[in-house]
Coordinates of C-alpha atoms in Angstrom, one line a residue:
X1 CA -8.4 -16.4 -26.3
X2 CA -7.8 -13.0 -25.1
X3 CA -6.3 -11.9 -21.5
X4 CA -5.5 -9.2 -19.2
X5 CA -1.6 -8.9 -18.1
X6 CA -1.2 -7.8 -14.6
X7 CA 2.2 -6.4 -12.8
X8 CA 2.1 -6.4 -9.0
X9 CA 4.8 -4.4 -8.2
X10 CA 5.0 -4.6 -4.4
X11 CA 7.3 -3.7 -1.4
X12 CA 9.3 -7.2 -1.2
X13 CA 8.4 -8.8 -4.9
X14 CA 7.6 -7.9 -8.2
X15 CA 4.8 -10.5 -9.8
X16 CA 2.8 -10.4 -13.2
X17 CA -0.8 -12.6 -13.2
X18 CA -2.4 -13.1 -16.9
X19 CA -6.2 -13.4 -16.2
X20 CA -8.4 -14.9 -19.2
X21 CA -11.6 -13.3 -20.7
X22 CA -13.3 -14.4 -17.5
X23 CA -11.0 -12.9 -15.3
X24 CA -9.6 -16.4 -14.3
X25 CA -6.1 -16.4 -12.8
X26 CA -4.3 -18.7 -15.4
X27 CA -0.5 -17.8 -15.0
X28 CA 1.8 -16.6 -11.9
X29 CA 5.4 -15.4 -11.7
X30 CA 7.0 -13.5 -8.7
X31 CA 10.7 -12.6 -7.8
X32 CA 11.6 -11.1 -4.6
X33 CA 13.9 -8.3 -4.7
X34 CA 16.7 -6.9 -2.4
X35 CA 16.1 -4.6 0.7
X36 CA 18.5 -2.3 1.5
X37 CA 18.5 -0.5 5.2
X38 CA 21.8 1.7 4.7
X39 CA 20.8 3.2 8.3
X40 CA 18.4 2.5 11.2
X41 CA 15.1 3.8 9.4
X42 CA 16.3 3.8 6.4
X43 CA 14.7 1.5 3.7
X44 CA 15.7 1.6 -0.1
X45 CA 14.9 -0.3 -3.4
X46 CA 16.8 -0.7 -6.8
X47 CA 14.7 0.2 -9.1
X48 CA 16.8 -1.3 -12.2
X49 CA 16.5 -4.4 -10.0
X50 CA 13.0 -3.4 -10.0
X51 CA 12.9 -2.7 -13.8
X52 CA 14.5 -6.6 -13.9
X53 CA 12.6 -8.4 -12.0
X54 CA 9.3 -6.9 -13.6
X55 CA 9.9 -7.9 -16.9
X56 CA 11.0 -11.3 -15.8
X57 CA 8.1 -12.1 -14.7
X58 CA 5.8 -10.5 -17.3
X59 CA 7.8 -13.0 -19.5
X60 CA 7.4 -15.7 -17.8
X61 CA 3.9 -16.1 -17.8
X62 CA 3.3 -15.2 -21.4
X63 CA 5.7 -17.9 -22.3
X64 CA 4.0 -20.4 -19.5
X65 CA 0.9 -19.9 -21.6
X66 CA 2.0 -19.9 -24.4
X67 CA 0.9 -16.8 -26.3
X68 CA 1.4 -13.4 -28.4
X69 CA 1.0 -10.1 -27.6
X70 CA -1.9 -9.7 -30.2
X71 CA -3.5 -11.8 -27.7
X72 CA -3.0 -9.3 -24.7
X73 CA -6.0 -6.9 -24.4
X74 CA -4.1 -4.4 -22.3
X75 CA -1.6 -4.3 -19.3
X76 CA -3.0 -3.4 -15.8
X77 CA -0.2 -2.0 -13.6
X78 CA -0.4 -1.9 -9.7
X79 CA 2.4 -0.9 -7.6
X80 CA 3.6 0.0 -4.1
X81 CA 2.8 3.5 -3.1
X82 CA 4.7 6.7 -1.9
X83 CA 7.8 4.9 -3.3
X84 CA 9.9 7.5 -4.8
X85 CA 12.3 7.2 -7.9
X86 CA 13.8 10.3 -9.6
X87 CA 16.2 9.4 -12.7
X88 CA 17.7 10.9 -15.5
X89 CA 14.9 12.2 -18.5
X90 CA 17.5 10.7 -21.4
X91 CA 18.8 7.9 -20.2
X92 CA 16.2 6.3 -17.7
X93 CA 18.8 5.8 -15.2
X94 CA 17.9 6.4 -11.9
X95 CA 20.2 9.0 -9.9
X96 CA 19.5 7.4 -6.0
X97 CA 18.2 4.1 -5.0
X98 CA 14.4 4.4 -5.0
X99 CA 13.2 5.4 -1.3
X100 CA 11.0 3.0 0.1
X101 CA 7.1 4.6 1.8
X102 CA 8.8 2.8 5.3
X103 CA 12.0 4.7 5.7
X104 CA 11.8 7.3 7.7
X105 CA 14.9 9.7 6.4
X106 CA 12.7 13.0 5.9
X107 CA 11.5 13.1 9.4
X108 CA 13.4 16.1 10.4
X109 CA 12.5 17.5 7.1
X110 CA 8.5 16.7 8.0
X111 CA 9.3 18.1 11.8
X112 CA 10.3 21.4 10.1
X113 CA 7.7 22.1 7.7
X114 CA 5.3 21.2 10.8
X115 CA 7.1 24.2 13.1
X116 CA 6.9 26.5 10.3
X117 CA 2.7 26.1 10.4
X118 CA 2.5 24.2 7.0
X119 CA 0.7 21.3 7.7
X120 CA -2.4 22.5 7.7
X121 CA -1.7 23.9 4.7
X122 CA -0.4 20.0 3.4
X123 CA -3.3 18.4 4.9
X124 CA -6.2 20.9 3.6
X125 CA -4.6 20.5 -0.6
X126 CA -3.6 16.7 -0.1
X127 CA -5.8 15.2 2.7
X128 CA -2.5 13.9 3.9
X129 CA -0.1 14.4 6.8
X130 CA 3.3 16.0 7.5
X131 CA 5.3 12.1 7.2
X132 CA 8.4 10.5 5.9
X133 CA 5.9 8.4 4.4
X134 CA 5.0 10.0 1.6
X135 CA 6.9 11.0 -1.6
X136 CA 6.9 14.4 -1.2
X137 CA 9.8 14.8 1.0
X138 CA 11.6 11.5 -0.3
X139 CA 11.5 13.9 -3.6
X140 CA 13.3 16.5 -1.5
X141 CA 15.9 14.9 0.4
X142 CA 16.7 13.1 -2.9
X143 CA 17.4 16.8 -4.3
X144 CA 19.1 18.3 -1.7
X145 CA 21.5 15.3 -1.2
X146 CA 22.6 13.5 -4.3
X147 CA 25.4 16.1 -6.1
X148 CA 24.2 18.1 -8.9
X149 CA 20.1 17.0 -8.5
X150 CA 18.8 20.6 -7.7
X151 CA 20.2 21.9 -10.9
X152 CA 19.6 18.8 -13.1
X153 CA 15.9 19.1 -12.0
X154 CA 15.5 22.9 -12.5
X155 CA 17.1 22.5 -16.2
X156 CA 14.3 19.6 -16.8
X157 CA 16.9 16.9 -17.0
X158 CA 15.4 15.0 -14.0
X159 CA 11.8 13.4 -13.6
X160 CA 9.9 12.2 -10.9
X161 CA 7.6 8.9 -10.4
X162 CA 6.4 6.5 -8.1
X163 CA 6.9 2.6 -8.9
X164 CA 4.1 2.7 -11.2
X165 CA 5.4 6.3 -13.3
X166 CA 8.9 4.6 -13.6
X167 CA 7.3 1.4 -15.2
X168 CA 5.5 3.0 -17.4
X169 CA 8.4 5.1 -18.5
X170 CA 10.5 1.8 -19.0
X171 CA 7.0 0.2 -20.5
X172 CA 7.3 2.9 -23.7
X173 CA 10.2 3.3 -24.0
X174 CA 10.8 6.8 -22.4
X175 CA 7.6 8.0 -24.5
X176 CA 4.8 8.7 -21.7
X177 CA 5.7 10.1 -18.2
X178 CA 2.5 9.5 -16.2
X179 CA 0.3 8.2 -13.5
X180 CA -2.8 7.9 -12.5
X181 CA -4.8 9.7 -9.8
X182 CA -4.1 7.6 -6.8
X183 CA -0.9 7.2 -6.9
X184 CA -0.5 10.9 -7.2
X185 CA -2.7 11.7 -4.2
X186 CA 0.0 9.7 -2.5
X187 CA 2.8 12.1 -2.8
X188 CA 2.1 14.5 -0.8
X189 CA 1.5 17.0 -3.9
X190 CA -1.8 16.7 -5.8
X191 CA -4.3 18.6 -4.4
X192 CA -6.9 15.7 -4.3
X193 CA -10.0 18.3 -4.7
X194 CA -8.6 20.0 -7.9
X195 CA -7.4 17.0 -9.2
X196 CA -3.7 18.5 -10.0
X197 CA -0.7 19.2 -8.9
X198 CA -0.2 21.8 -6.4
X199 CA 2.1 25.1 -7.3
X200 CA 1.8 26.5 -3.5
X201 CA 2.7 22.8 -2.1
X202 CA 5.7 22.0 -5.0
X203 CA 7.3 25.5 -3.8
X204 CA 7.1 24.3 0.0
X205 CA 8.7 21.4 -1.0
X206 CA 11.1 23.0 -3.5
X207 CA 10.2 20.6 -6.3
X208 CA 9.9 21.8 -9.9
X209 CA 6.8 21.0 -11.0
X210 CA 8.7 20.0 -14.4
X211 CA 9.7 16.9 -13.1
X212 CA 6.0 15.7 -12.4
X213 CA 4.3 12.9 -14.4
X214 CA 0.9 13.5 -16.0
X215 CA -2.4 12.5 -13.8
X216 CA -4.5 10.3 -15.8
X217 CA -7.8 7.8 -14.6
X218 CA -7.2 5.1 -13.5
X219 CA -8.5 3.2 -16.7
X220 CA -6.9 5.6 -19.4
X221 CA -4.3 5.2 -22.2
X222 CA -1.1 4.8 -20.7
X223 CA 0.6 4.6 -24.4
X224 CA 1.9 0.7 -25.5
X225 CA 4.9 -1.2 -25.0
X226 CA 6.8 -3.5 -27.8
X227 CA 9.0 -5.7 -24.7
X228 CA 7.1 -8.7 -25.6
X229 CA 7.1 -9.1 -29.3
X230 CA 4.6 -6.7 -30.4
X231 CA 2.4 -3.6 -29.2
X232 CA 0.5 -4.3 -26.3
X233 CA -1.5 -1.0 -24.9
X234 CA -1.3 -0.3 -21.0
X235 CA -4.8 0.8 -19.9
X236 CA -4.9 0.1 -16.1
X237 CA -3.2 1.7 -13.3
X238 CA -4.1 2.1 -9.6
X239 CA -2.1 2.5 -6.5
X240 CA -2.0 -1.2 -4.6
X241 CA -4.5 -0.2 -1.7
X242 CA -7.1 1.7 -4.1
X243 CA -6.3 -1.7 -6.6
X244 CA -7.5 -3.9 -3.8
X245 CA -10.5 -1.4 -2.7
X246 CA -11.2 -2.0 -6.5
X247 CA -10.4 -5.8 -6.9
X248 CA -13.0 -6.3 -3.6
X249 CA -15.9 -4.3 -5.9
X250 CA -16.0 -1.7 -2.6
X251 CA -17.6 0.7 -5.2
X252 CA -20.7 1.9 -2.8
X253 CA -20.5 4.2 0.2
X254 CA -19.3 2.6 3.4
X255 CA -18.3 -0.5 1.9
X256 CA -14.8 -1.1 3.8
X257 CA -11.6 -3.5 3.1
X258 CA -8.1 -4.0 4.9
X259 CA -5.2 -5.6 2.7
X260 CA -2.8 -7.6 4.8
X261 CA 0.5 -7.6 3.0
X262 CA 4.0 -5.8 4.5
X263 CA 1.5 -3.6 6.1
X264 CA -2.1 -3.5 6.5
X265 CA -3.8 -0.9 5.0
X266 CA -7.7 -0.3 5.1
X267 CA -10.1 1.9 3.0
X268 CA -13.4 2.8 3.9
X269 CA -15.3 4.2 0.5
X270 CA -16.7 7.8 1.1
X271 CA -18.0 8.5 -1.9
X272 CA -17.9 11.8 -4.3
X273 CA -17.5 13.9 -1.2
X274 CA -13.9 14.3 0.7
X275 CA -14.2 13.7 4.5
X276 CA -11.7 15.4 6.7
X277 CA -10.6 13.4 9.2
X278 CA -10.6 14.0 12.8
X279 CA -8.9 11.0 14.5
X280 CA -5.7 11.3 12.1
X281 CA -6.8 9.3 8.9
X282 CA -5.6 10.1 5.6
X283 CA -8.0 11.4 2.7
X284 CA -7.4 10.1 -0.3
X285 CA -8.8 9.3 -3.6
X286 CA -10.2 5.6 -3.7
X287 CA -9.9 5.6 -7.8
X288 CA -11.1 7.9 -10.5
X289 CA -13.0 6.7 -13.4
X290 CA -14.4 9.0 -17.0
X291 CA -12.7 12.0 -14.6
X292 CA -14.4 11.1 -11.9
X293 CA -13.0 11.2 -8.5
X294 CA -14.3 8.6 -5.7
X295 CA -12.7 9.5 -1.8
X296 CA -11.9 7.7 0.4
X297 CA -10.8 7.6 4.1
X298 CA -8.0 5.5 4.9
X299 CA -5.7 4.2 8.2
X300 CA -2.3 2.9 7.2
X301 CA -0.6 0.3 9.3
X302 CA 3.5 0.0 8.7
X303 CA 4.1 -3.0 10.0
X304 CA 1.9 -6.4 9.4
X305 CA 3.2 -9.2 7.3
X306 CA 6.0 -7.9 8.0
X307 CA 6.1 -8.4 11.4
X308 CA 5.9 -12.1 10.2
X309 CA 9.5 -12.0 8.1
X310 CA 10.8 -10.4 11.1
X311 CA 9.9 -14.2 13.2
X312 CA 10.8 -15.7 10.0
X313 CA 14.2 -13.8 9.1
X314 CA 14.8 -11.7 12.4
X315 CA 14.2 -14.3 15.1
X316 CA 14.5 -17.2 13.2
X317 CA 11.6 -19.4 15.4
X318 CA 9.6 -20.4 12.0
X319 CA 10.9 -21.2 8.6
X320 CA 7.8 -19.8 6.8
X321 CA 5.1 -18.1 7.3
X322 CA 2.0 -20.1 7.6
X323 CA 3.8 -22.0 10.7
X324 CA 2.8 -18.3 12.7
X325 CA -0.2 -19.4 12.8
X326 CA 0.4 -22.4 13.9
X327 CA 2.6 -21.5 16.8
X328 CA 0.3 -19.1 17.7
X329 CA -2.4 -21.5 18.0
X330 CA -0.3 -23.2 20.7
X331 CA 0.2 -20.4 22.7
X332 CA 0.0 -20.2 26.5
X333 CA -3.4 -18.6 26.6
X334 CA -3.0 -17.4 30.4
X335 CA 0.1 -15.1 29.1
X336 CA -1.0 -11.4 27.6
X337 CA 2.2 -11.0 25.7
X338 CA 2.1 -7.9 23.5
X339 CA 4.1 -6.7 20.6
X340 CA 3.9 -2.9 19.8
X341 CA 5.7 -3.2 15.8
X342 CA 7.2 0.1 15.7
X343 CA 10.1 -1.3 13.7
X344 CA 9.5 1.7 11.1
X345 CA 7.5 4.1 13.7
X346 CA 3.8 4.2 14.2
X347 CA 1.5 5.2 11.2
X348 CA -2.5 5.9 12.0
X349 CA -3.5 7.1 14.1
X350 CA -0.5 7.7 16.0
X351 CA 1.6 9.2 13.2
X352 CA 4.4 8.7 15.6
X353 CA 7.9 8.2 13.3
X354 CA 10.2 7.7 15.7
X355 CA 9.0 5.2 17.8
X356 CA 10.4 2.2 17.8
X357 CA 9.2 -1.5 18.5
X358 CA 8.6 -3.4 21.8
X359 CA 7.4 -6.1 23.6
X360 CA 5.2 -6.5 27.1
X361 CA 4.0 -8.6 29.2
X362 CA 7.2 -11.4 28.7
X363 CA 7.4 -14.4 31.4
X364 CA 9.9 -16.9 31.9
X365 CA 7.8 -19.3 30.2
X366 CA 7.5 -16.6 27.2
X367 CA 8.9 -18.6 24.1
X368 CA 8.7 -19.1 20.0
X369 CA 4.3 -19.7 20.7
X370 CA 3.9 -16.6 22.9
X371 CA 5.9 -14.7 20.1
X372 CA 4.0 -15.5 17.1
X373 CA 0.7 -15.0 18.5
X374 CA 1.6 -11.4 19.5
X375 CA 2.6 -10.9 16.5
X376 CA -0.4 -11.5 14.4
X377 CA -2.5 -10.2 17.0
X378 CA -0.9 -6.9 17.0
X379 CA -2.1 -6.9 13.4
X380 CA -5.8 -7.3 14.7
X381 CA -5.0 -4.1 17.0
X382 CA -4.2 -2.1 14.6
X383 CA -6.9 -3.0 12.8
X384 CA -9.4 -2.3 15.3
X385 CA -7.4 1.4 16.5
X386 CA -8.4 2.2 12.6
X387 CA -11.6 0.8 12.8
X388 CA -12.5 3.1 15.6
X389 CA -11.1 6.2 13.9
X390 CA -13.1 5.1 10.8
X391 CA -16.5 5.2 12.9
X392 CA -15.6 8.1 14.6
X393 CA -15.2 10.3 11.2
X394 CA -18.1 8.3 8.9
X395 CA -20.3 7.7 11.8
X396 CA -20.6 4.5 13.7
X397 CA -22.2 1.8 11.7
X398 CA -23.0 -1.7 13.3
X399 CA -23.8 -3.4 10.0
X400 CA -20.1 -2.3 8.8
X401 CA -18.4 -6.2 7.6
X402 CA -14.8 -5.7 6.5
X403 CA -13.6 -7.5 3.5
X404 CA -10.3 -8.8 3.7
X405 CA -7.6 -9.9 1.5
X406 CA -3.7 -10.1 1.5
X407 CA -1.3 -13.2 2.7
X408 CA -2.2 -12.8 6.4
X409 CA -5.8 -13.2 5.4
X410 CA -5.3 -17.2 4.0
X411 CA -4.9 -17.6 7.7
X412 CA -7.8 -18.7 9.9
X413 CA -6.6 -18.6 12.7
X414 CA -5.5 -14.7 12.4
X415 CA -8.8 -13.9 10.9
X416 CA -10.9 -15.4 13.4
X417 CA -8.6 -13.3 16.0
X418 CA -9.4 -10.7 13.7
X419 CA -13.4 -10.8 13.9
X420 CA -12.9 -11.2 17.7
X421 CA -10.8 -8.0 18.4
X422 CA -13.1 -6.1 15.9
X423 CA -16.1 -7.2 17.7
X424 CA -17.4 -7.3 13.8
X425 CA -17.6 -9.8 11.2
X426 CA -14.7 -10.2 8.7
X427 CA -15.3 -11.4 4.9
X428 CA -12.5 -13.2 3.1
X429 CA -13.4 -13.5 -0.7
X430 CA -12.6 -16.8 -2.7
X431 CA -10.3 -14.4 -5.5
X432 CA -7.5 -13.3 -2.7
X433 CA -5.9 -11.8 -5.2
X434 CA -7.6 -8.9 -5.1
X435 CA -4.9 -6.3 -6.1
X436 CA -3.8 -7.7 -9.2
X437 CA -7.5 -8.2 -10.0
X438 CA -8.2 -4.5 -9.4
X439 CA -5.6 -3.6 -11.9
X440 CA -6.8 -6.3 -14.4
X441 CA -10.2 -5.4 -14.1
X442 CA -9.1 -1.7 -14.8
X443 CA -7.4 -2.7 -17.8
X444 CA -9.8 -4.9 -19.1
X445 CA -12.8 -2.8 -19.0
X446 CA -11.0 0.2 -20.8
X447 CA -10.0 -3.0 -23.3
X448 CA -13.9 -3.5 -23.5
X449 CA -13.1 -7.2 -22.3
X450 CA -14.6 -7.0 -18.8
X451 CA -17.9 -5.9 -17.9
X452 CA -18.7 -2.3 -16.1
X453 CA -18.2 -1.7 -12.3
X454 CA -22.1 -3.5 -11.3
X455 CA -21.3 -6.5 -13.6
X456 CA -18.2 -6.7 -11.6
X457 CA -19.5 -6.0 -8.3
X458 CA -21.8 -9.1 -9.2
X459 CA -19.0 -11.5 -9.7
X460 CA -17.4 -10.9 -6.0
X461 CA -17.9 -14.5 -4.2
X462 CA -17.6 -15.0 -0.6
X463 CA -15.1 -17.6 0.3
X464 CA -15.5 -17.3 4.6
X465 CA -17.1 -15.4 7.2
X466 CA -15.7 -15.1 10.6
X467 CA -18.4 -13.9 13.4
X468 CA -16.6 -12.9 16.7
X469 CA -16.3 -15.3 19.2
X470 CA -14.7 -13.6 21.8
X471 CA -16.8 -11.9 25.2
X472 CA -16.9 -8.3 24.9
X473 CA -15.4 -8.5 28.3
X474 CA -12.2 -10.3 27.6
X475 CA -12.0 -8.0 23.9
X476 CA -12.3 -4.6 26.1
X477 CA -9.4 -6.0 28.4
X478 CA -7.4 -7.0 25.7
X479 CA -7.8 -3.7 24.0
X480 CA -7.4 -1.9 26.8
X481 CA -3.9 -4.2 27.1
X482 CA -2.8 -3.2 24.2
X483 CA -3.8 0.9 24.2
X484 CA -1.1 0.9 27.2
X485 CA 1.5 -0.6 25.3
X486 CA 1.6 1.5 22.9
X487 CA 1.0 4.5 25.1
X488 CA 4.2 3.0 27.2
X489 CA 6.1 2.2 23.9
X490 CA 5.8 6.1 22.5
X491 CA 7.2 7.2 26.1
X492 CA 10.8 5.8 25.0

């Protein structure tokens, strides 16, 4: 048999998924990593902790099944975005801790560049915003801060990558520096409607342009690797959100999907044609495929899973995470407790960095039930706050279902409050790992093992369908609830 290696890089865990010829999920590892928070907003990674954890996990589940690299296809490679590394071109050693897309260090770097009139500038190349979220200025502060940097990187002894770039790195050996064309139209960079790097943008920044990886599709020869006992090519790489887009076959038009991980991120396919956003959405490039680019608009939400680990890890009132929902079920329903997760700032379509988190509406009788369910419903808010900036840019649509995947989505009970906030129906497919699947599918249709995007399209199976339930009354109050708190919440 032949199958499909998949790394999941993500925000709190690194994970590799072998999927068979039928692209079957056979084999699952995953290690969580540590987070470092050196200051408030402040968020970092290791990547050699990174590097460690990957390779783990790719070994264990070729060695849980039981096979050789000649029967690997091709590696498919998906990875947490905006994440910045910059490291040393002969030794592969990083020179800073990797900063995470949450921290929020370059804010007064963003804040300047903004006063000076360049964001318009940033936004018309990139079809991004002046944020600490994207790599851009991570690439910057990195420069200006660690000794030595700036002139290391102007003699060509430093490079630059997100996650994915620094794996692939690792992955050869130190032979291919590259990524693919979503993850670059992350950093803040790549001019999205050239489809290269920007000169005028790398200046602003003050980032050689040396120190860039090569843009490639996002099924293209990413050169071979030799860490599992032979040569196994990687062919597949893709940005987590645009992997997802992928892995839930939104290839038409319209076709929409929210990913409910750390944060929540949703996607709504707009085809070969760029639309500039109006309500504060991002513009980005959904995948590119035989140099084709494929746009698409998308809201970004900091804080979602995450806000779960905080109950879990910050609070302590639940041990894991599916008890949220559970809690949450139990919930006084006459209380209108609401949780504004600013832990990181406010992304779309606020943009707001500095804000920080809150809570309304708390009673006496406010306890561990009251807390959960604010949490996940502050999830569904967001949700719907992008969902209206969507419709407000594309053009309203009632027919619009949102597909859903991510942890939070195995959870009814969040889903259904989901579809009742939204006013709209949600779709949760029966493969919920639809990330890793993007990237495998990537990689095995360059491999010629999986069929083209239709045949794939055809394979997507609906697992549920939540309908709202909720009046449109009681939804327009809540909403209107919540649209205060966070109006109150960006006053402190």
């Amino acid at each position: 048999m032949t199958f499909i290696l998949a790394i999941d890089q993500g925000t709190t865990s690194s994970r590799a998924i072998l999927f068979d010829g039928e692209m079957r999920r056979v084999a699952t590892a995953q290690r969580e990593f540590t987070q470092h928070f050196p200051e408030a907003g402040w968020v970092e990674h290791d990547a050699e902790e990174i590097w460690q954890t990957t390779v783990e996990v790719c070994r264990e589940v070729i060695s849980a099944q039981g096979i050789g690299p000649e029967q690997i296809a091709g590696i498919g490679i998906t990875n947490q975005r905006e994440t910045t590394v910059v490291w040393d071109k002969a030794s592969g050693a990083p020179v800073h801790r990797a900063i995470v897309w949450q921290d929020r260090r370059t804010a007064a770097i963003c804040e300047r560049l903004r006063n000076a009139g360049c964001e318009d500038d940033f936004t018309a190349q990139t079809g991004l915003l002046l944020d600490p979220y994207f790599s851009g200025t991570k690439v910057k502060w990195i420069l200006d801060t660690v000794p030595g940097a700036r002139d290391r990187a102007a003699a060509g002894e430093l490079l630059f990558g997100t996650i994915d770039s620094f794996l692939i790195w690792r992955l050869t050996g130190g032979r291919v520096h590259a990524t693919d064309a979503t993850n670059a139209a992350r950093t803040l960079m790549f001019d999205i409607h050239q489809g290269e790097w920007s000169k005028e943008i790398c200046e602003l920044l003050d980032v050689p342009m040396a120190m860039l990886p090569e843009v490639r599709d996002c099924a293209a020869d990413f050169g071979t690797t030799d860490l599992f006992g032979g040569q196994v090519p990687i062919l597949g790489v893709a940005g987590d959100q645009q992997a997802a887009t992928i892995g839930q076959a939104c290839f038409q038009p319209g076709m929409m999907k929210s990913t409910y991980g750390t944060g929540c991120f949703a996607l709504l396919n707009t085809g070969a044609q760029p639309v500039a956003s109006q309500n504060r959405l991002l513009t980005t490039i959904a995948y590119q495929l035989d140099g084709q680019r494929t746009y698409a608009l998308e809201g970004s939400i900091f804080i979602a899973g995450a806000a779960v680990q905080w109950l879990r890890d910050g609070l302590g009132i639940i041990e894991t995470a599916a008890q949220s929902g559970e809690l949450a079920a139990r919930a006084d329903p006459a209380q209108n407790v609401i949780l504004v997760p600013a832990f990181t700032g406010l992304g779309a379509p606020y943009w707001k960095p500095d804000c920080r988190g809150a809570m309304f509406g708390l009673t006496r009788n406010s306890g561990p039930a009251e807390f959960c369910k604010a949490a996940l419903e502050s999830v569904a808010y967001q949700t719907r706050d992008l969902w209206e900036a969507m419709q407000g840019d594309w053009g309203a649509d009632a027919n619009v279902i949102l597909r859903v995947d991510g942890g939070m989505s195995a959870s009814d009970w969040a889903m259904q409050g989901l579809a009742d906030r939204l006013g709209a129906p949600v779709d949760r497919p029966v493969m919920q790992e639809t990330t890793a699947l993007g990237a495998a599918w990537l990689a095995g249709m360059r491999a010629g093992l999986y069929p083209d995007q239709a045949g794939f399209a055809a394979t997507w199976a609906l697992d549920a369908r939540f309908t709202p339930k909720m009046p449109e009354g009681n939804r327009e109050a809540a909403y209107r609830r919540w649209k205060a708190a966070v109006a109150a919440a960006m006053t402190v």
